[in-house]
Amino acid sequence: MSSSIRSSSIVESVPKMNLLKISKHHRQQEEEEEEEEQHESIHDAPIVSPYNDRIRPLLDTVDRLRHLKIMQEGIQLPTIVVVGDQSSGKSSVLESLAGIRLPRGDGICTRVPLIMSLKNHSDPHPHLSLEFNGKVVETDEANVVDEIMYTTQEIAGKGKGISNTPLTLVVKKKGVPDLTMIDLPGITRVPVKGQPEDISEQISDIIMKYITPEESIILNVLSAGVDFPTCESIRMSQRVDKTGHRTLAVVTKADKSPEGLLEKIVADDVNIGLGYVCVRNRIGDETYEEARAEEAKLFENNHLLSRIDKSIVGISALAERLTTIQANIIVKCLPEIVRKINEKLSANLEELNKMPQHLSSIGEAMTAFMNILGSARESLRKILLQGEFDEYPADDNMHATARLAEMLNKYSEELRSAKSGDGNENFLVDEMKVLEESRSVGLPNFIPKSAFRTLLAKKVKEISTTPFDYSEKIWNYIQSVVISVLLKHCDNYPQLISCTRRAAQNLISRKKHHSAEWISDLVEMEKLSDYTCNGAYTASWNKLMAEQKGFMERIRGNFPLAAVSGFGEINIAHLCGVNADVVQAAYDLKMRMAAYWEVVTGRMVDNMVLHLLFSIGKLVNKEMQKEIIDEVMGPQGNGLERMLDELPSVAEKRKKLQSSVALLKQSKEIVANIMDNISLDFD
């Protein structure tokens, strides 16, 4: 007989009443078992279902970047920053998320930024560790509170002061959400005994540093019993996140202040863009599993709290929301992080390549030294000789050919504008006096050569200081340009600066002296000799003499004024009554001097320009390099050894750049490994 037939027979043999009792008993037993299974599932289920392949790699990438201290390179990382007033229940929220106890007590418990890295772990045995200042301290759930407090003291000192040096707590535990959060000191307004007077400002500065970057998500912990707009943490977050688009609020102690809570979060008077999550804090010795079960009952059964949408109540909902927000902000920020890493890496590599090579031998020093001289000479050629200023486009003072032209043009104008000194009131007086003193026995109406030379010597003497002044001014300018260029090219080797500066100053001092001697000879030659083969002299004199007849007629007509080319309106009243032959001779002498003075000034300007350009060319092409080599090598020929001694500041800069480049390259590799998968996983 089959088993089904046997069962049927047994059932049929049972009285109907007993069958109903058995059925009722079975249903009751099934309900009890189902309730027990639900109760066990609440205790055993993870806080939030892990995303594993999607979120964990993203979080690991950011955690690795944070561990590399990439933020010291000015690259911000997406971060969940936990802020709240003191006694807002911040520690309870973090404990519930991490499933471990954290330091509690009156006053400030969190005295340093605590980076909490939570990682869902398949191993049933939790793994906890603390990381700070390059150290790693292994701990466990029983001792983690003491270890955090001890480590905090090591970082921030004993007492109640705070520090901006972060402490990382890594929690690998089964069922915890994959999250990384930064817990900051609770906001306080009045310092207590043992705290600095400016403790409130110190805490505010730390909080603002972490919540200001656009990459930061602000988790604002608010107690249900307070008026949200009065919370200092809300005011601070509103300062950096006016739209609230990166602020999430978690409301604690919902069981203690359920009245009006729904209305407060619906009204959203403080503009929380990412919304609210309401939770119940763990009480007394409750386990975290028991606390979650009590939390579920509270929001299910309380007549006020049960009206709140179930998607925004409970630690599990908070964990779910944080995990999603965290994944989204990481995906959003990673492309920008990649761009900043690449930019910073390129800039550091460029700066590192510009730094001087670390010299280890005299041969290397000689090569570097000659390269400096060659590049400096090329720069000086472009600036002083060729009129190119692409190396100094914005520095007008380094546009040397233009500045030299300006100075030489002023020199020319000053020479050419020099008059004989008799002025319009004494026109021809000096000429008549010189003619009178130069009379000798001989034919009349001849202009004595001595008269012309006397006037010429006087006129040359009047302008004799001008070429010296301009030569001094021009060489001073050349010296400033040369030294600027040399110092720029020696910038990588400061050991050479004093030598090259001294060499430039010594050489240009000799060039000044040589120019002064040359100008002195030029001036003396112009005083002693009146010669030119320039046809412009005769042409100019003839043009001026053509006006003599009209000039004499004005005198005979007793006119007070007469116009003379190159002299303007002249007072001639003092010439009326003077012998006409004398006036004519004086007029002739003055016009000869005027015509010849154009030749003299043109000659002095041209010769000065040619002399200076020739001297500058010699300085750039040959003399400067030899002067610097002699100065650097020194009498014993061992000056290059100074280049082997790298300055501490240069060595430190090189070390920092190399460290930064290595960090950025490692960061680039870390990010590159995940970037290809982002678009596929999060489309």
XYZ file of C-alpha atoms in Angstrom:
683
model
C 0.000 0.000 0.000
C 1.415 3.396 -0.945
C 2.260 6.044 1.625
C -0.331 8.456 0.227
C -3.088 5.915 0.763
C -1.917 5.246 4.306
C -1.917 8.958 5.110
C -5.373 9.366 3.707
C -6.665 6.560 5.847
C -5.152 8.021 8.978
C -6.674 11.432 8.333
C -10.056 9.920 7.709
C -9.870 7.985 10.980
C -9.366 11.195 13.046
C -12.537 12.825 14.369
C -13.445 16.131 12.756
C -13.001 18.195 15.979
C -9.528 16.849 16.578
C -8.607 17.672 12.992
C -9.591 21.294 13.543
C -7.520 21.426 16.737
C -4.519 19.930 14.965
C -4.914 22.367 12.067
C -5.154 25.338 14.422
C -2.114 24.123 16.322
C -0.129 23.774 13.102
C -1.060 27.292 11.987
C -0.076 28.721 15.356
C 3.207 26.823 15.257
C 3.889 28.068 11.721
C 3.162 31.662 12.730
C 5.510 31.395 15.709
C 8.226 29.904 13.514
C 7.737 32.641 10.902
C 7.929 35.354 13.580
C 11.053 33.745 14.978
C 12.619 33.606 11.509
C 11.791 37.270 10.943
C 13.263 38.160 14.312
C 16.412 36.192 13.512
C 16.653 37.829 10.068
C 16.589 41.284 11.658
C 19.428 40.248 13.934
C 21.526 38.485 11.327
C 20.931 40.546 8.166
C 23.581 43.100 7.147
C 22.752 46.798 7.634
C 22.711 47.313 3.880
C 23.045 44.892 1.016
C 26.609 45.151 -0.260
C 27.121 46.278 -3.865
C 30.414 44.386 -3.997
C 31.673 44.649 -7.569
C 30.154 48.081 -8.148
C 30.765 50.224 -5.075
C 33.613 48.516 -3.257
C 36.168 49.096 -6.063
C 35.182 52.777 -6.208
C 35.579 53.199 -2.484
C 38.850 51.277 -2.449
C 40.168 53.599 -5.154
C 39.328 56.729 -3.188
C 40.631 55.197 0.053
C 43.930 54.358 -1.628
C 44.193 57.904 -2.963
C 43.450 59.270 0.496
C 46.051 56.926 2.015
C 48.601 58.286 -0.470
C 47.792 61.766 0.903
C 46.935 63.058 -2.559
C 44.920 65.859 -0.960
C 48.261 67.411 0.020
C 48.751 67.941 -3.714
C 45.665 70.161 -3.796
C 43.436 67.453 -5.271
C 40.164 67.097 -3.361
C 38.576 63.668 -2.896
C 34.855 62.917 -2.630
C 34.181 62.582 1.078
C 31.267 62.134 3.461
C 31.907 64.592 6.285
C 29.997 64.054 9.534
C 29.211 67.229 11.494
C 26.935 68.024 14.390
C 26.575 70.000 17.577
C 27.757 68.408 20.791
C 25.264 65.860 22.182
C 23.475 65.622 18.834
C 23.927 61.836 18.811
C 26.698 61.815 16.233
C 28.682 59.041 17.943
C 25.581 56.836 18.244
C 24.921 57.097 14.509
C 28.499 56.197 13.631
C 28.514 53.327 16.133
C 25.356 51.910 14.585
C 26.809 52.118 11.081
C 30.143 50.589 12.096
C 28.730 48.077 14.567
C 31.420 48.937 17.130
C 31.695 51.186 20.138
C 33.335 54.620 19.857
C 34.553 56.989 22.603
C 31.719 58.729 24.401
C 31.374 61.108 27.311
C 30.820 64.710 28.246
C 32.537 67.406 26.179
C 34.575 66.734 23.069
C 35.155 63.033 22.463
C 36.350 63.402 18.884
C 39.437 65.602 19.135
C 40.910 64.822 15.715
C 39.357 64.184 12.295
C 38.464 60.478 12.450
C 38.410 58.835 9.025
C 36.177 55.784 9.378
C 36.699 53.268 6.583
C 33.982 50.600 6.792
C 34.355 47.505 4.634
C 31.915 44.614 4.440
C 33.932 41.510 5.225
C 33.086 37.857 4.590
C 35.145 36.685 7.549
C 32.885 36.360 10.628
C 35.728 37.696 12.777
C 36.049 41.509 12.556
C 39.403 43.109 11.737
C 40.042 46.571 13.167
C 43.094 48.816 12.853
C 44.135 52.418 13.451
C 46.408 54.343 11.083
C 48.124 57.659 11.852
C 51.449 59.344 11.126
C 52.594 56.348 9.102
C 51.836 53.892 11.908
C 49.354 51.005 11.908
C 47.952 49.707 15.204
C 45.913 46.516 15.168
C 43.036 46.349 17.654
C 39.686 44.603 18.299
C 36.140 45.463 19.324
C 36.895 45.101 23.013
C 39.834 47.518 22.949
C 39.053 49.874 20.091
C 37.690 52.642 22.353
C 40.827 52.663 24.517
C 43.076 52.544 21.450
C 41.266 55.486 19.841
C 41.584 57.522 23.034
C 45.258 56.606 23.468
C 46.051 57.394 19.837
C 44.136 60.664 20.037
C 46.296 61.662 22.993
C 49.408 60.858 20.996
C 48.178 63.093 18.166
C 46.442 65.934 20.015
C 48.094 65.676 23.405
C 46.552 65.016 26.755
C 43.699 67.190 27.919
C 40.858 68.474 25.792
C 42.646 70.260 22.942
C 42.104 69.335 19.305
C 44.348 68.676 16.305
C 43.867 68.747 12.537
C 46.011 65.625 12.047
C 43.665 62.840 10.938
C 43.305 59.376 12.468
C 42.028 56.538 10.278
C 39.906 53.716 11.738
C 39.566 50.730 9.404
C 36.655 48.417 10.225
C 36.391 45.186 8.233
C 33.285 43.488 9.518
C 30.574 41.265 8.148
C 27.394 43.170 7.355
C 28.697 46.754 7.649
C 28.045 49.103 4.718
C 30.897 49.966 2.359
C 31.423 53.547 3.500
C 34.199 55.994 4.256
C 33.270 58.943 6.457
C 35.196 61.639 8.274
C 33.935 62.331 11.780
C 34.839 65.820 13.016
C 34.855 67.279 16.545
C 31.417 68.284 17.779
C 30.624 71.983 17.619
C 30.941 73.741 20.950
C 30.359 77.350 21.880
C 31.807 77.701 25.387
C 35.212 76.249 26.340
C 35.301 74.073 29.432
C 38.144 73.627 31.873
C 41.234 72.362 30.101
C 40.212 73.676 26.678
C 41.783 76.639 24.865
C 39.788 79.861 24.899
C 39.504 79.733 21.117
C 38.368 76.087 20.988
C 35.166 77.089 19.186
C 37.129 78.890 16.453
C 39.556 75.962 16.128
C 36.713 73.484 15.638
C 34.974 75.790 13.171
C 38.175 76.117 11.143
C 38.590 72.335 10.925
C 34.956 71.791 9.969
C 35.033 74.522 7.312
C 38.192 73.048 5.831
C 36.466 69.699 5.292
C 32.990 70.814 4.237
C 33.962 73.674 1.886
C 35.183 71.612 -1.117
C 32.451 70.884 -3.646
C 33.464 67.224 -3.522
C 32.357 66.896 0.117
C 28.965 65.448 1.096
C 27.864 66.913 4.431
C 26.141 64.479 6.810
C 24.513 66.831 9.293
C 23.502 65.076 12.527
C 20.547 66.791 14.227
C 18.778 65.923 17.444
C 14.997 65.516 16.981
C 14.270 67.683 19.996
C 16.018 70.855 18.787
C 14.906 73.614 16.468
C 16.853 72.827 13.294
C 17.434 76.453 12.149
C 19.198 77.206 15.451
C 21.768 74.407 15.051
C 25.275 75.730 14.474
C 26.082 72.751 12.242
C 23.203 73.776 9.943
C 24.428 77.357 9.812
C 27.934 76.235 8.905
C 26.783 73.875 6.167
C 24.497 76.580 4.737
C 27.496 78.893 4.402
C 29.219 76.508 1.959
C 26.176 74.728 0.506
C 23.481 77.363 0.113
C 21.312 75.176 -2.146
C 21.704 72.139 0.106
C 22.422 69.922 -2.907
C 25.232 68.153 -1.061
C 23.798 68.049 2.460
C 22.040 65.032 4.010
C 20.459 65.282 7.471
C 20.167 62.386 9.918
C 17.754 63.066 12.773
C 18.645 61.211 15.978
C 16.705 60.499 19.189
C 13.428 60.146 17.286
C 12.034 58.016 20.143
C 12.560 60.836 22.659
C 10.979 63.621 20.616
C 8.488 62.153 18.180
C 6.048 65.092 18.417
C 6.185 67.262 15.295
C 9.117 65.401 13.768
C 7.254 64.551 10.584
C 6.174 68.168 10.167
C 9.760 69.412 10.663
C 11.261 67.216 7.984
C 8.402 67.861 5.563
C 8.655 71.645 6.018
C 12.455 71.503 5.487
C 13.027 75.033 6.762
C 16.806 74.556 6.536
C 16.915 73.435 2.895
C 18.358 69.920 3.092
C 18.770 69.036 -0.557
C 19.558 65.329 -0.090
C 16.728 64.832 2.368
C 16.362 63.427 5.889
C 16.759 60.043 7.555
C 15.324 59.530 11.044
C 16.920 57.029 13.434
C 16.680 55.772 16.990
C 19.848 55.758 19.061
C 21.070 52.577 20.710
C 20.153 52.569 24.416
C 22.179 51.172 27.285
C 23.605 47.685 26.769
C 21.554 46.867 23.704
C 23.441 45.017 21.041
C 23.467 46.635 17.642
C 21.168 43.903 16.347
C 18.740 44.468 19.216
C 18.873 48.212 18.644
C 17.949 47.750 15.001
C 15.053 45.508 15.921
C 13.768 48.057 18.458
C 14.225 50.801 15.879
C 12.110 48.872 13.360
C 9.337 48.372 15.953
C 9.429 52.056 16.895
C 8.863 53.359 13.382
C 6.299 50.630 12.740
C 4.196 51.009 15.876
C 4.559 54.569 17.206
C 1.427 56.453 16.170
C 3.476 59.580 15.304
C 6.602 58.052 13.812
C 4.791 55.382 11.810
C 3.496 58.147 9.527
C 7.027 58.861 8.288
C 7.884 57.238 4.962
C 9.625 53.915 5.624
C 12.331 54.722 3.047
C 13.765 57.443 5.285
C 13.720 55.764 8.706
C 16.266 53.521 10.356
C 19.997 52.902 10.272
C 19.566 50.562 7.307
C 17.894 53.321 5.274
C 20.696 55.716 6.268
C 23.356 53.222 5.232
C 21.562 52.607 1.944
C 21.271 56.322 1.253
C 24.911 57.045 2.152
C 26.170 54.165 0.037
C 24.250 55.384 -3.005
C 25.279 59.018 -2.517
C 28.868 57.983 -2.014
C 28.943 55.912 -5.210
C 27.345 58.719 -7.225
C 29.712 61.417 -5.963
C 32.757 59.222 -6.635
C 31.607 58.471 -10.185
C 30.932 62.170 -10.734
C 34.266 63.337 -9.347
C 36.673 60.745 -10.750
C 37.021 62.312 -14.236
C 37.876 65.664 -12.650
C 40.303 63.945 -10.273
C 41.995 62.322 -13.273
C 42.272 65.703 -14.995
C 43.776 67.360 -11.922
C 46.224 64.499 -11.388
C 47.407 64.787 -14.994
C 47.730 68.575 -14.787
C 49.614 68.454 -11.505
C 51.856 65.640 -12.743
C 52.721 67.529 -15.942
C 53.445 70.729 -14.012
C 55.671 68.938 -11.491
C 57.549 67.046 -14.195
C 58.128 70.285 -16.067
C 59.388 72.001 -12.925
C 61.568 69.014 -12.063
C 63.077 69.015 -15.554
C 63.876 72.714 -15.217
C 65.818 72.097 -12.038
C 69.576 71.767 -12.300
C 70.965 68.311 -12.557
C 72.692 67.229 -9.391
C 76.367 67.559 -10.310
C 78.741 64.866 -9.113
C 81.998 65.669 -10.936
C 84.067 68.606 -12.190
C 83.334 67.473 -15.735
C 79.602 67.712 -15.171
C 80.076 71.095 -13.497
C 82.101 72.378 -16.448
C 79.453 71.200 -18.913
C 76.675 72.868 -16.916
C 78.747 76.058 -16.555
C 79.439 76.321 -20.277
C 75.777 75.676 -21.063
C 74.856 78.572 -18.771
C 77.353 80.875 -20.481
C 76.169 79.838 -23.928
C 72.493 80.349 -23.178
C 73.156 83.670 -21.419
C 75.212 84.933 -24.359
C 72.452 83.947 -26.781
C 69.891 85.800 -24.674
C 72.084 88.926 -24.574
C 72.564 88.796 -28.337
C 68.813 88.723 -28.854
C 68.124 91.491 -26.348
C 71.042 93.889 -26.930
C 71.984 93.304 -30.564
C 69.057 91.793 -32.472
C 66.150 93.604 -30.876
C 64.255 90.429 -29.926
C 62.494 90.291 -26.574
C 60.430 87.100 -26.663
C 62.073 86.005 -23.400
C 60.776 89.161 -21.659
C 57.585 90.075 -23.549
C 55.989 91.991 -20.663
C 59.117 93.675 -19.246
C 59.639 96.874 -21.234
C 62.910 97.568 -19.453
C 64.387 94.449 -21.075
C 63.490 95.603 -24.608
C 67.027 96.925 -24.830
C 67.342 98.140 -28.420
C 64.212 100.280 -28.016
C 65.440 101.735 -24.730
C 68.895 102.444 -26.198
C 67.307 104.192 -29.181
C 65.285 106.380 -26.811
C 68.363 107.416 -24.829
C 70.465 108.119 -27.936
C 67.664 110.145 -29.529
C 67.480 112.316 -26.406
C 71.259 112.704 -26.528
C 71.043 113.852 -30.159
C 68.247 116.329 -29.389
C 70.149 117.776 -26.444
C 73.307 118.330 -28.510
C 71.514 119.832 -31.490
C 69.437 122.190 -29.357
C 72.513 123.814 -27.772
C 72.771 127.535 -28.714
C 75.684 129.895 -28.352
C 74.349 131.367 -25.149
C 73.911 134.984 -26.296
C 70.118 134.611 -26.619
C 67.792 136.708 -28.730
C 68.587 139.840 -26.771
C 72.306 139.684 -27.632
C 72.158 138.329 -31.171
C 75.602 138.644 -32.873
C 77.163 140.291 -29.792
C 79.605 137.426 -29.117
C 80.519 137.206 -32.796
C 81.273 140.951 -32.995
C 83.360 140.780 -29.843
C 85.377 137.830 -31.099
C 85.944 139.557 -34.445
C 87.101 142.660 -32.645
C 89.594 140.690 -30.563
C 90.820 138.798 -33.590
C 91.719 141.834 -35.696
C 95.148 141.874 -37.251
C 96.964 143.719 -39.936
C 95.617 142.558 -43.264
C 92.904 142.893 -45.813
C 89.480 143.992 -44.608
C 86.279 141.826 -44.679
C 88.183 138.597 -44.050
C 86.935 136.422 -41.153
C 89.933 135.351 -39.050
C 90.227 131.616 -38.534
C 91.005 132.185 -34.872
C 87.609 133.833 -34.379
C 85.788 130.788 -35.672
C 87.882 128.407 -33.544
C 87.350 130.515 -30.438
C 83.589 130.353 -30.850
C 83.750 126.641 -31.701
C 85.802 125.819 -28.593
C 83.347 127.760 -26.430
C 80.376 125.990 -27.953
C 81.933 122.526 -27.660
C 82.823 123.231 -24.033
C 79.199 124.083 -23.281
C 78.020 120.620 -24.360
C 81.138 118.665 -23.359
C 79.529 117.042 -20.292
C 76.498 115.774 -22.220
C 78.172 112.809 -24.005
C 79.820 111.732 -20.748
C 76.488 111.809 -18.928
C 74.732 109.787 -21.602
C 77.566 107.286 -21.833
C 77.343 106.732 -18.078
C 73.564 106.394 -18.254
C 73.704 103.932 -21.151
C 76.363 101.723 -19.583
C 74.421 101.647 -16.306
C 71.405 100.450 -18.255
C 73.493 97.848 -20.104
C 74.824 96.628 -16.753
C 71.302 96.163 -15.348
C 70.242 94.182 -18.429
C 73.359 92.010 -18.445
C 73.116 91.196 -14.734
C 69.389 90.412 -15.011
C 70.034 87.956 -17.837
C 73.008 86.339 -16.101
C 71.134 85.906 -12.835
C 68.186 84.364 -14.653
C 70.420 81.773 -16.298
C 72.309 81.136 -13.046
C 69.098 80.698 -11.084
C 69.536 76.934 -10.902
C 73.061 77.312 -9.537
C 73.008 80.093 -6.925
C 76.692 79.365 -6.215
C 77.513 81.230 -9.442
C 75.463 84.356 -8.766
C 78.026 86.399 -6.840
C 80.807 85.508 -9.292
C 78.828 86.363 -12.413
C 77.514 89.590 -10.902
C 81.018 90.651 -9.918
C 82.375 89.753 -13.365
C 79.680 91.836 -15.101
C 80.263 94.823 -12.830
C 84.045 94.711 -13.288
C 83.840 94.406 -17.061
C 81.290 97.179 -17.495
C 83.280 99.420 -15.168
C 86.217 99.075 -17.564
C 83.916 99.658 -20.530
C 82.687 102.876 -18.910
C 86.253 104.042 -18.398
C 87.179 103.218 -21.984
C 84.150 105.116 -23.304
C 84.987 108.104 -21.135
C 88.507 108.211 -22.573
C 87.166 107.857 -26.086
C 84.619 110.671 -25.566
C 87.296 112.902 -24.074
C 89.412 112.527 -27.223
C 86.354 113.148 -29.393
C 85.512 116.382 -27.576
C 89.082 117.637 -27.705
C 89.287 116.938 -31.436
C 86.150 118.977 -32.061
C 87.581 121.870 -30.051
C 90.894 121.975 -31.870
C 89.881 121.404 -35.472
C 87.287 122.890 -37.806
C 87.093 120.524 -40.717
C 84.464 118.739 -42.711
C 84.091 117.372 -46.209
C 80.351 117.137 -45.690
C 78.587 119.045 -48.470
C 75.703 119.741 -46.151
C 77.835 122.422 -44.473
C 78.160 124.604 -47.563
C 74.540 124.100 -48.537
C 73.316 125.082 -45.075
C 75.595 128.137 -44.921
C 74.501 129.357 -48.341
C 70.841 129.009 -47.345
C 71.373 131.024 -44.182
C 73.463 133.682 -45.948
C 70.686 134.179 -48.475
C 68.732 135.844 -45.660
C 71.522 138.331 -44.839
C 70.292 141.072 -47.209
C 66.821 141.105 -45.710
C 68.335 141.019 -42.210
C 70.490 144.103 -42.937
C 67.535 145.961 -44.418
C 65.594 145.414 -41.188
C 68.494 146.925 -39.255
C 68.781 149.935 -41.569
C 65.054 150.423 -41.310
C 65.325 150.459 -37.493
C 62.982 147.508 -37.135
C 63.162 145.995 -33.617
C 62.745 142.365 -34.790
C 63.932 140.146 -37.609
C 63.216 136.518 -38.495
C 66.240 134.241 -38.992
C 65.959 130.575 -39.992
C 66.860 128.306 -37.129
C 66.756 131.174 -34.601
C 63.195 132.454 -34.870
C 62.238 136.095 -34.095
C 65.391 137.996 -33.086
C 65.658 141.309 -31.217
C 67.881 143.490 -33.412
C 67.331 146.914 -31.804
C 70.798 146.767 -30.250
C 72.362 146.424 -33.736
C 70.958 149.695 -35.085
C 73.785 152.201 -35.448
C 76.514 149.519 -35.478
C 78.874 149.567 -38.434
C 77.223 147.582 -41.234
C 80.475 145.823 -42.184
C 80.918 144.627 -38.625
C 77.318 143.357 -38.456
C 77.668 141.598 -41.790
C 80.902 139.921 -40.733
C 79.345 138.868 -37.425
C 76.270 137.528 -39.258
C 78.524 135.551 -41.613
C 80.498 134.134 -38.698
C 77.354 133.116 -36.838
C 75.850 131.384 -39.875
C 79.108 129.559 -40.544
C 79.019 128.345 -36.937
C 75.358 127.336 -37.210
C 76.026 125.333 -40.384
C 79.148 123.760 -38.970
C 77.446 122.975 -35.633
C 75.010 120.735 -37.430
C 77.986 118.811 -38.777
C 79.662 118.681 -35.344
C 76.601 117.445 -33.470
C 75.787 114.916 -36.184
C 79.352 113.667 -36.029
C 79.331 113.408 -32.222
C 76.011 111.560 -32.228
C 76.958 109.157 -35.005
C 80.381 108.413 -33.563
C 78.938 107.914 -30.078
C 76.305 105.487 -31.374
C 78.817 103.524 -33.425
C 81.247 103.406 -30.515
C 78.610 102.144 -28.089
C 77.169 99.550 -30.464
C 80.654 98.293 -31.255
C 81.534 98.124 -27.545
C 78.289 96.332 -26.653
C 78.846 93.846 -29.452
C 82.347 93.053 -28.190
C 81.018 92.685 -24.645
C 78.319 90.215 -25.683
C 80.241 88.183 -28.237
C 83.575 87.792 -26.506
C 84.466 89.799 -23.433
C 81.674 88.797 -21.043
C 82.231 85.054 -21.364
C 85.976 85.397 -20.806
C 85.435 87.682 -17.821
C 83.023 85.267 -16.148
C 85.237 82.248 -16.799
C 88.230 84.041 -15.230
C 86.138 85.100 -12.241
C 84.530 81.695 -11.622
C 87.659 79.625 -12.113
C 89.627 81.819 -9.732
C 93.389 82.042 -9.342
C 93.699 78.343 -8.441
C 91.243 77.208 -11.098
C 89.006 75.416 -8.576
C 85.932 77.653 -8.619
C 83.764 75.027 -10.311
C 83.914 72.874 -7.196
C 81.399 75.223 -5.606
C 78.827 74.023 -8.116
C 79.077 70.507 -6.692
C 77.714 71.694 -3.333
C 73.959 71.715 -3.871
C 72.095 74.168 -1.682
C 69.839 72.562 0.960
C 66.824 74.473 -0.397
C 67.422 73.114 -3.910
C 67.916 69.565 -2.638
C 64.736 69.814 -0.567
C 62.760 71.151 -3.519
C 64.023 68.339 -5.740
C 63.110 65.769 -3.099
C 59.582 67.167 -2.740
C 59.019 67.247 -6.484
C 60.295 63.710 -6.925
C 58.062 62.517 -4.088
C 55.087 64.360 -5.572
C 55.714 62.946 -9.048
C 55.951 59.416 -7.653
C 52.722 59.900 -5.685
C 50.862 61.329 -8.681
C 52.064 58.555 -10.984
C 50.895 55.960 -8.474
C 47.568 57.780 -8.117
C 47.181 57.897 -11.875
C 47.652 54.137 -12.091
C 45.151 53.548 -9.283
C 42.471 55.643 -10.971
C 43.194 54.275 -14.450
C 42.414 50.741 -13.249
C 38.813 51.667 -12.485
C 37.951 54.424 -14.973
C 37.285 52.004 -17.840
C 34.607 50.209 -15.828
C 32.709 53.230 -14.547
C 30.706 53.981 -17.668
C 29.685 50.330 -17.979
C 28.680 49.805 -14.340
C 26.881 53.099 -13.756
C 25.168 53.845 -17.064
